[in-house]
mmCIF file of C-alpha atoms in Angstrom:
data_model
loop_
_atom_site.group_PDB
_atom_site.id
_atom_site.type_symbol
_atom_site.label_atom_id
_atom_site.label_comp_id
_atom_site.label_asym_id
_atom_site.label_seq_id
_atom_site.Cartn_x
_atom_site.Cartn_y
_atom_site.Cartn_z
ATOM 1 C CA MET J 140 74.521 111.583 79.477
ATOM 2 C CA MET J 141 74.627 112.215 75.846
ATOM 3 C CA ALA J 142 77.033 114.457 74.313
ATOM 4 C CA LYS J 143 76.524 117.831 73.020
ATOM 5 C CA VAL J 144 75.741 118.181 69.455
ATOM 6 C CA LYS J 145 78.210 120.408 67.989
ATOM 7 C CA HIS J 146 76.741 122.952 65.556
ATOM 8 C CA PRO J 147 79.003 124.604 62.720
ATOM 9 C CA LYS J 148 80.207 127.894 63.024
ATOM 10 C CA LYS J 149 79.659 130.367 60.104
ATOM 11 C CA ARG J 150 83.184 131.892 60.715
ATOM 12 C CA ASN J 151 84.833 128.573 59.332
ATOM 13 C CA TYR J 152 82.885 128.303 56.037
ATOM 14 C CA ARG J 153 83.379 132.123 55.024
ATOM 15 C CA GLN J 154 83.339 132.738 51.361
ATOM 16 C CA ARG J 155 82.995 135.411 48.919
ATOM 17 C CA ALA J 156 79.599 137.207 48.791
ATOM 18 C CA HIS J 157 79.022 136.702 45.013
ATOM 19 C CA SER J 158 80.084 134.067 42.578
ATOM 20 C CA ASN J 159 79.970 134.267 38.870
ATOM 21 C CA PRO J 160 77.070 131.751 37.763
ATOM 22 C CA LEU J 161 78.007 131.863 34.083
ATOM 23 C CA SER J 162 81.672 130.497 34.831
ATOM 24 C CA ASP J 163 82.646 126.933 34.471
ATOM 25 C CA HIS J 164 82.313 125.551 37.814
ATOM 26 C CA SER J 165 82.499 121.838 38.672
ATOM 27 C CA PHE J 166 79.110 120.394 39.485
ATOM 28 C CA ASP J 167 77.794 116.976 39.865
ATOM 29 C CA TYR J 168 74.188 116.875 38.569
ATOM 30 C CA PRO J 169 71.571 114.160 37.113
ATOM 31 C CA VAL J 170 71.165 113.847 33.557
ATOM 32 C CA SER J 171 67.307 113.669 34.111
ATOM 33 C CA PRO J 172 65.344 114.290 37.184
ATOM 34 C CA GLY J 173 64.405 110.261 37.033
ATOM 35 C CA THR J 174 67.887 109.662 37.624
ATOM 36 C CA MET J 175 68.299 111.788 40.532
ATOM 37 C CA ASP J 176 69.080 109.721 43.753
ATOM 38 C CA TRP J 177 67.287 111.973 46.488
ATOM 39 C CA THR J 178 68.223 109.206 49.159
ATOM 40 C CA LYS J 179 71.545 110.522 49.802
ATOM 41 C CA LEU J 180 69.920 113.830 50.781
ATOM 42 C CA TYR J 181 67.136 112.543 52.876
ATOM 43 C CA PRO J 182 67.532 109.785 55.450
ATOM 44 C CA GLU J 183 63.892 108.390 55.097
ATOM 45 C CA PHE J 184 63.330 109.716 51.310
ATOM 46 C CA ALA J 185 62.919 106.156 50.050
ATOM 47 C CA ALA J 186 60.111 104.940 52.404
ATOM 48 C CA SER J 187 58.175 108.066 51.927
ATOM 49 C CA HIS J 188 57.370 107.721 48.148
ATOM 50 C CA ASN J 189 57.148 111.486 48.375
ATOM 51 C CA GLU J 190 58.740 114.002 46.024
ATOM 52 C CA VAL J 191 60.732 117.035 46.706
ATOM 53 C CA LYS J 192 58.187 120.110 46.729
ATOM 54 C CA PHE J 193 60.136 123.174 47.935
ATOM 55 C CA CYS J 194 63.227 124.708 46.234
ATOM 56 C CA ASP J 195 65.146 127.651 47.869
ATOM 57 C CA VAL J 196 67.089 129.065 44.666
ATOM 58 C CA GLY J 197 70.432 130.461 46.322
ATOM 59 C CA CYS J 198 69.797 129.506 49.604
ATOM 60 C CA GLY J 199 72.728 130.955 51.695
ATOM 61 C CA TYR J 200 73.360 129.686 54.900
ATOM 62 C CA GLY J 201 69.948 127.678 54.970
ATOM 63 C CA GLY J 202 68.154 130.143 57.292
ATOM 64 C CA LEU J 203 64.762 129.843 55.306
ATOM 65 C CA LEU J 204 64.955 126.190 55.030
ATOM 66 C CA VAL J 205 65.664 125.633 58.634
ATOM 67 C CA THR J 206 62.416 127.911 59.562
ATOM 68 C CA LEU J 207 60.400 126.126 57.037
ATOM 69 C CA SER J 208 61.367 122.372 57.630
ATOM 70 C CA PRO J 209 59.187 122.348 61.065
ATOM 71 C CA LEU J 210 56.265 124.300 59.639
ATOM 72 C CA PHE J 211 56.034 121.660 56.598
ATOM 73 C CA PRO J 212 57.038 118.468 57.944
ATOM 74 C CA ASP J 213 55.619 116.473 55.338
ATOM 75 C CA LYS J 214 57.084 118.544 52.403
ATOM 76 C CA TYR J 215 60.906 117.543 51.085
ATOM 77 C CA MET J 216 62.488 120.759 50.463
ATOM 78 C CA VAL J 217 66.011 121.623 48.997
ATOM 79 C CA GLY J 218 68.249 124.525 48.593
ATOM 80 C CA PHE J 219 70.443 125.183 45.790
ATOM 81 C CA GLU J 220 73.710 126.959 46.520
ATOM 82 C CA ILE J 221 76.629 127.716 44.053
ATOM 83 C CA ARG J 222 79.468 128.474 46.861
ATOM 84 C CA VAL J 223 81.418 125.454 47.964
ATOM 85 C CA LYS J 224 82.061 126.550 51.808
ATOM 86 C CA VAL J 225 78.501 127.804 52.037
ATOM 87 C CA SER J 226 76.762 124.686 50.830
ATOM 88 C CA ASP J 227 79.307 122.745 53.163
ATOM 89 C CA TYR J 228 78.062 124.855 55.840
ATOM 90 C CA VAL J 229 74.385 124.099 55.165
ATOM 91 C CA ASN J 230 74.985 120.486 54.998
ATOM 92 C CA ASP J 231 76.839 120.343 58.191
ATOM 93 C CA ARG J 232 73.971 122.447 59.647
ATOM 94 C CA PHE J 233 71.309 119.914 58.830
ATOM 95 C CA LEU J 234 73.548 117.016 60.017
ATOM 96 C CA ALA J 235 73.638 118.594 63.365
ATOM 97 C CA LEU J 236 70.137 119.642 63.682
ATOM 98 C CA ARG J 237 68.928 116.059 62.990
ATOM 99 C CA GLN J 238 70.913 114.902 65.996
ATOM 100 C CA ASP J 239 68.893 117.217 67.797
ATOM 101 C CA ASN J 240 65.535 116.790 66.212
ATOM 102 C CA GLU J 241 64.302 114.327 63.326
ATOM 103 C CA VAL J 242 61.957 116.886 61.849
ATOM 104 C CA TYR J 243 64.942 118.361 59.824
ATOM 105 C CA ASN J 244 64.990 114.995 57.783
ATOM 106 C CA ASN J 245 62.775 116.694 55.190
ATOM 107 C CA ALA J 246 65.637 119.663 54.260
ATOM 108 C CA GLY J 247 68.831 119.590 52.479
ATOM 109 C CA VAL J 248 71.148 121.350 50.328
ATOM 110 C CA ILE J 249 72.887 120.824 47.143
ATOM 111 C CA ARG J 250 75.894 122.644 45.672
ATOM 112 C CA THR J 251 74.712 123.450 42.048
ATOM 113 C CA ASN J 252 73.727 126.088 39.663
ATOM 114 C CA ALA J 253 70.166 126.673 39.419
ATOM 115 C CA MET J 254 70.869 128.853 36.344
ATOM 116 C CA LYS J 255 72.125 125.959 34.442
ATOM 117 C CA TYR J 256 70.706 122.747 36.088
ATOM 118 C CA LEU J 257 67.383 123.263 37.635
ATOM 119 C CA PRO J 258 65.446 121.114 34.866
ATOM 120 C CA ASN J 259 67.972 118.296 35.657
ATOM 121 C CA PHE J 260 66.643 117.941 39.189
ATOM 122 C CA PHE J 261 63.048 118.577 38.672
ATOM 123 C CA LYS J 262 60.365 116.988 36.361
ATOM 124 C CA LYS J 263 57.617 119.310 34.685
ATOM 125 C CA GLY J 264 55.190 120.686 37.347
ATOM 126 C CA GLN J 265 57.010 118.653 40.347
ATOM 127 C CA LEU J 266 57.436 121.862 42.640
ATOM 128 C CA GLU J 267 54.854 123.612 44.729
ATOM 129 C CA LYS J 268 57.263 126.555 45.953
ATOM 130 C CA ILE J 269 60.219 128.464 44.864
ATOM 131 C CA PHE J 270 61.872 130.753 46.996
ATOM 132 C CA ILE J 271 64.159 133.655 45.293
ATOM 133 C CA LEU J 272 65.242 135.804 48.680
ATOM 134 C CA TYR J 273 67.854 138.429 48.592
ATOM 135 C CA PRO J 274 69.395 137.454 45.302
ATOM 136 C CA ASP J 275 72.692 138.680 44.221
ATOM 137 C CA PRO J 276 72.027 142.187 42.924
ATOM 138 C CA HIS J 277 74.716 142.567 40.269
ATOM 139 C CA PHE J 278 74.276 146.150 40.109
ATOM 140 C CA LYS J 279 76.505 146.668 37.007
ATOM 141 C CA ARG J 280 74.345 146.791 33.733
ATOM 142 C CA CYS J 281 76.863 144.417 32.019
ATOM 143 C CA LYS J 282 76.289 141.669 34.757
ATOM 144 C CA HIS J 283 72.432 141.763 34.752
ATOM 145 C CA LYS J 284 72.778 138.567 32.924
ATOM 146 C CA TRP J 285 73.937 137.179 35.916
ATOM 147 C CA ARG J 286 70.827 137.846 37.674
ATOM 148 C CA ILE J 287 68.685 134.873 38.884
ATOM 149 C CA VAL J 288 65.539 136.096 37.495
ATOM 150 C CA SER J 289 65.635 136.590 33.515
ATOM 151 C CA GLU J 290 63.330 135.642 30.873
ATOM 152 C CA GLY J 291 64.924 132.857 29.885
ATOM 153 C CA LEU J 292 65.011 131.490 33.614
ATOM 154 C CA LEU J 293 61.333 132.464 34.026
ATOM 155 C CA ALA J 294 60.689 129.518 31.372
ATOM 156 C CA GLU J 295 62.564 127.272 33.556
ATOM 157 C CA TYR J 296 60.873 128.197 36.679
ATOM 158 C CA ALA J 297 57.337 127.855 34.746
ATOM 159 C CA HIS J 298 58.540 124.345 33.827
ATOM 160 C CA VAL J 299 59.220 122.759 37.091
ATOM 161 C CA LEU J 300 56.352 124.776 38.975
ATOM 162 C CA GLN J 301 52.931 123.065 39.250
ATOM 163 C CA VAL J 302 50.118 125.108 37.893
ATOM 164 C CA GLY J 303 48.721 127.052 41.141
ATOM 165 C CA GLY J 304 52.323 126.816 42.545
ATOM 166 C CA LEU J 305 54.009 129.967 44.005
ATOM 167 C CA VAL J 306 57.210 131.684 43.867
ATOM 168 C CA TYR J 307 58.208 133.864 46.574
ATOM 169 C CA THR J 308 60.802 136.777 45.992
ATOM 170 C CA VAL J 309 62.294 139.274 48.391
ATOM 171 C CA SER J 310 65.016 141.946 47.950
ATOM 172 C CA ASP J 311 66.353 144.977 50.082
ATOM 173 C CA VAL J 312 67.418 146.436 46.888
ATOM 174 C CA LYS J 313 64.239 148.367 45.307
ATOM 175 C CA GLU J 314 65.576 148.203 41.896
ATOM 176 C CA VAL J 315 66.275 144.255 42.189
ATOM 177 C CA HIS J 316 62.472 144.199 43.413
ATOM 178 C CA ASP J 317 61.417 146.260 40.571
ATOM 179 C CA TRP J 318 63.338 143.928 38.146
ATOM 180 C CA MET J 319 61.973 140.561 39.663
ATOM 181 C CA VAL J 320 58.461 142.030 39.517
ATOM 182 C CA HIS J 321 58.667 143.325 35.899
ATOM 183 C CA HIS J 322 60.211 140.027 34.529
ATOM 184 C CA PHE J 323 57.766 137.882 36.580
ATOM 185 C CA SER J 324 54.405 140.175 35.825
ATOM 186 C CA THR J 325 55.175 140.368 31.993
ATOM 187 C CA PHE J 326 55.950 136.688 31.709
ATOM 188 C CA PRO J 327 52.492 134.763 30.413
ATOM 189 C CA LEU J 328 52.829 131.971 32.857
ATOM 190 C CA PHE J 329 52.684 133.906 35.997
ATOM 191 C CA GLU J 330 50.453 136.520 37.629
ATOM 192 C CA ARG J 331 51.310 138.684 40.871
ATOM 193 C CA CYS J 332 49.056 137.540 43.883
ATOM 194 C CA GLU J 333 48.465 138.584 47.293
ATOM 195 C CA PRO J 334 49.602 136.550 50.501
ATOM 196 C CA ASP J 335 47.219 134.171 51.715
ATOM 197 C CA PRO J 336 46.711 134.963 55.406
ATOM 198 C CA GLU J 337 46.888 131.084 55.791
ATOM 199 C CA ASP J 338 50.283 130.693 53.966
ATOM 200 C CA LYS J 339 52.858 129.824 56.575
ATOM 201 C CA ALA J 340 55.706 130.252 54.183
ATOM 202 C CA ALA J 341 54.794 133.958 53.444
ATOM 203 C CA GLN J 342 54.950 134.850 56.920
ATOM 204 C CA VAL J 343 58.569 133.863 57.410
ATOM 205 C CA LEU J 344 60.001 135.381 54.250
ATOM 206 C CA ILE J 345 61.862 138.225 55.693
ATOM 207 C CA GLY J 346 63.192 137.244 59.180
ATOM 208 C CA SER J 347 64.287 133.594 58.808
ATOM 209 C CA THR J 348 67.161 134.350 56.406
ATOM 210 C CA GLU J 349 70.469 135.649 57.643
ATOM 211 C CA GLU J 350 70.305 138.298 54.885
ATOM 212 C CA GLY J 351 66.892 139.226 56.131
ATOM 213 C CA LYS J 352 68.097 139.362 59.808
ATOM 214 C CA LYS J 353 71.008 141.690 58.881
ATOM 215 C CA VAL J 354 68.512 143.988 57.282
ATOM 216 C CA LEU J 355 66.188 144.067 60.287
ATOM 217 C CA ARG J 356 69.168 144.795 62.798
ATOM 218 C CA ASN J 357 70.170 147.871 60.405
ATOM 219 C CA LYS J 358 66.598 148.822 60.265
ATOM 220 C CA GLY J 359 66.489 148.349 56.640
ATOM 221 C CA GLU J 360 63.573 147.819 54.234
ATOM 222 C CA SER J 361 62.903 144.686 52.392
ATOM 223 C CA TRP J 362 60.184 144.115 49.380
ATOM 224 C CA THR J 363 58.307 141.058 48.742
ATOM 225 C CA ALA J 364 56.197 139.741 45.956
ATOM 226 C CA ILE J 365 54.434 136.444 45.239
ATOM 227 C CA PHE J 366 53.498 135.003 41.901
ATOM 228 C CA ARG J 367 51.340 132.161 41.138
ATOM 229 C CA ARG J 368 51.933 130.029 38.250
ATOM 230 C CA ILE J 369 48.989 129.827 35.580
ATOM 231 C CA ASP J 370 47.973 127.777 32.802
ATOM 232 C CA ASP J 371 49.352 128.592 29.229
ATOM 233 C CA PRO J 372 46.994 131.045 27.871
ATOM 234 C CA HIS J 373 47.849 130.031 24.335
ATOM 235 C CA ALA J 374 47.462 126.121 24.878
ATOM 236 C CA SER J 375 44.732 124.546 22.996
#
């Protein structure tokens, strides 16, 4: 009889809800996308000859990745999380899930700062989907520069996302939702689009994350928006 797989408990990985993304944390990151060794994250990566195609920016406790992994078994996906204990939890969560089901071999997590190192991991046009779900609101005006959506960061999202690729955003704070919609809608390389009824990712945005489940339990409201990467209108 096989021993029962022991799954990690979130209570053993608790950490502050917010982290200053502009402070000098210590991270390991590749010098360039070509030097990134993805085989450390995915057991079958070397044999697949594929690339990572989905990125969950600020993945929290990994709920979205756990949901997406079996929905897109042929896509490698990664979550970026800045908090040490939270990223440790997600890593342990996938290690346990893989013992139950090999389908989770396509998902993993990296502790890093997406605001600083996104282009170090992905080459131009590599990603098909980027998820920014329930980002830290950073309500104070002096901390708006900490927000994961800004004009400077939009240029980096546009760089790593392929033309036709999608960015999915969700927030339970209307002001933050409006902030993200404004920045993406006014950036020349993105356009807002309606969700495709056949898009499995769009169907699980709210109920898959721990934060989204909490909003649903409290009968709160979430606002979603999807943006498509378009060609540079000024390119010759």
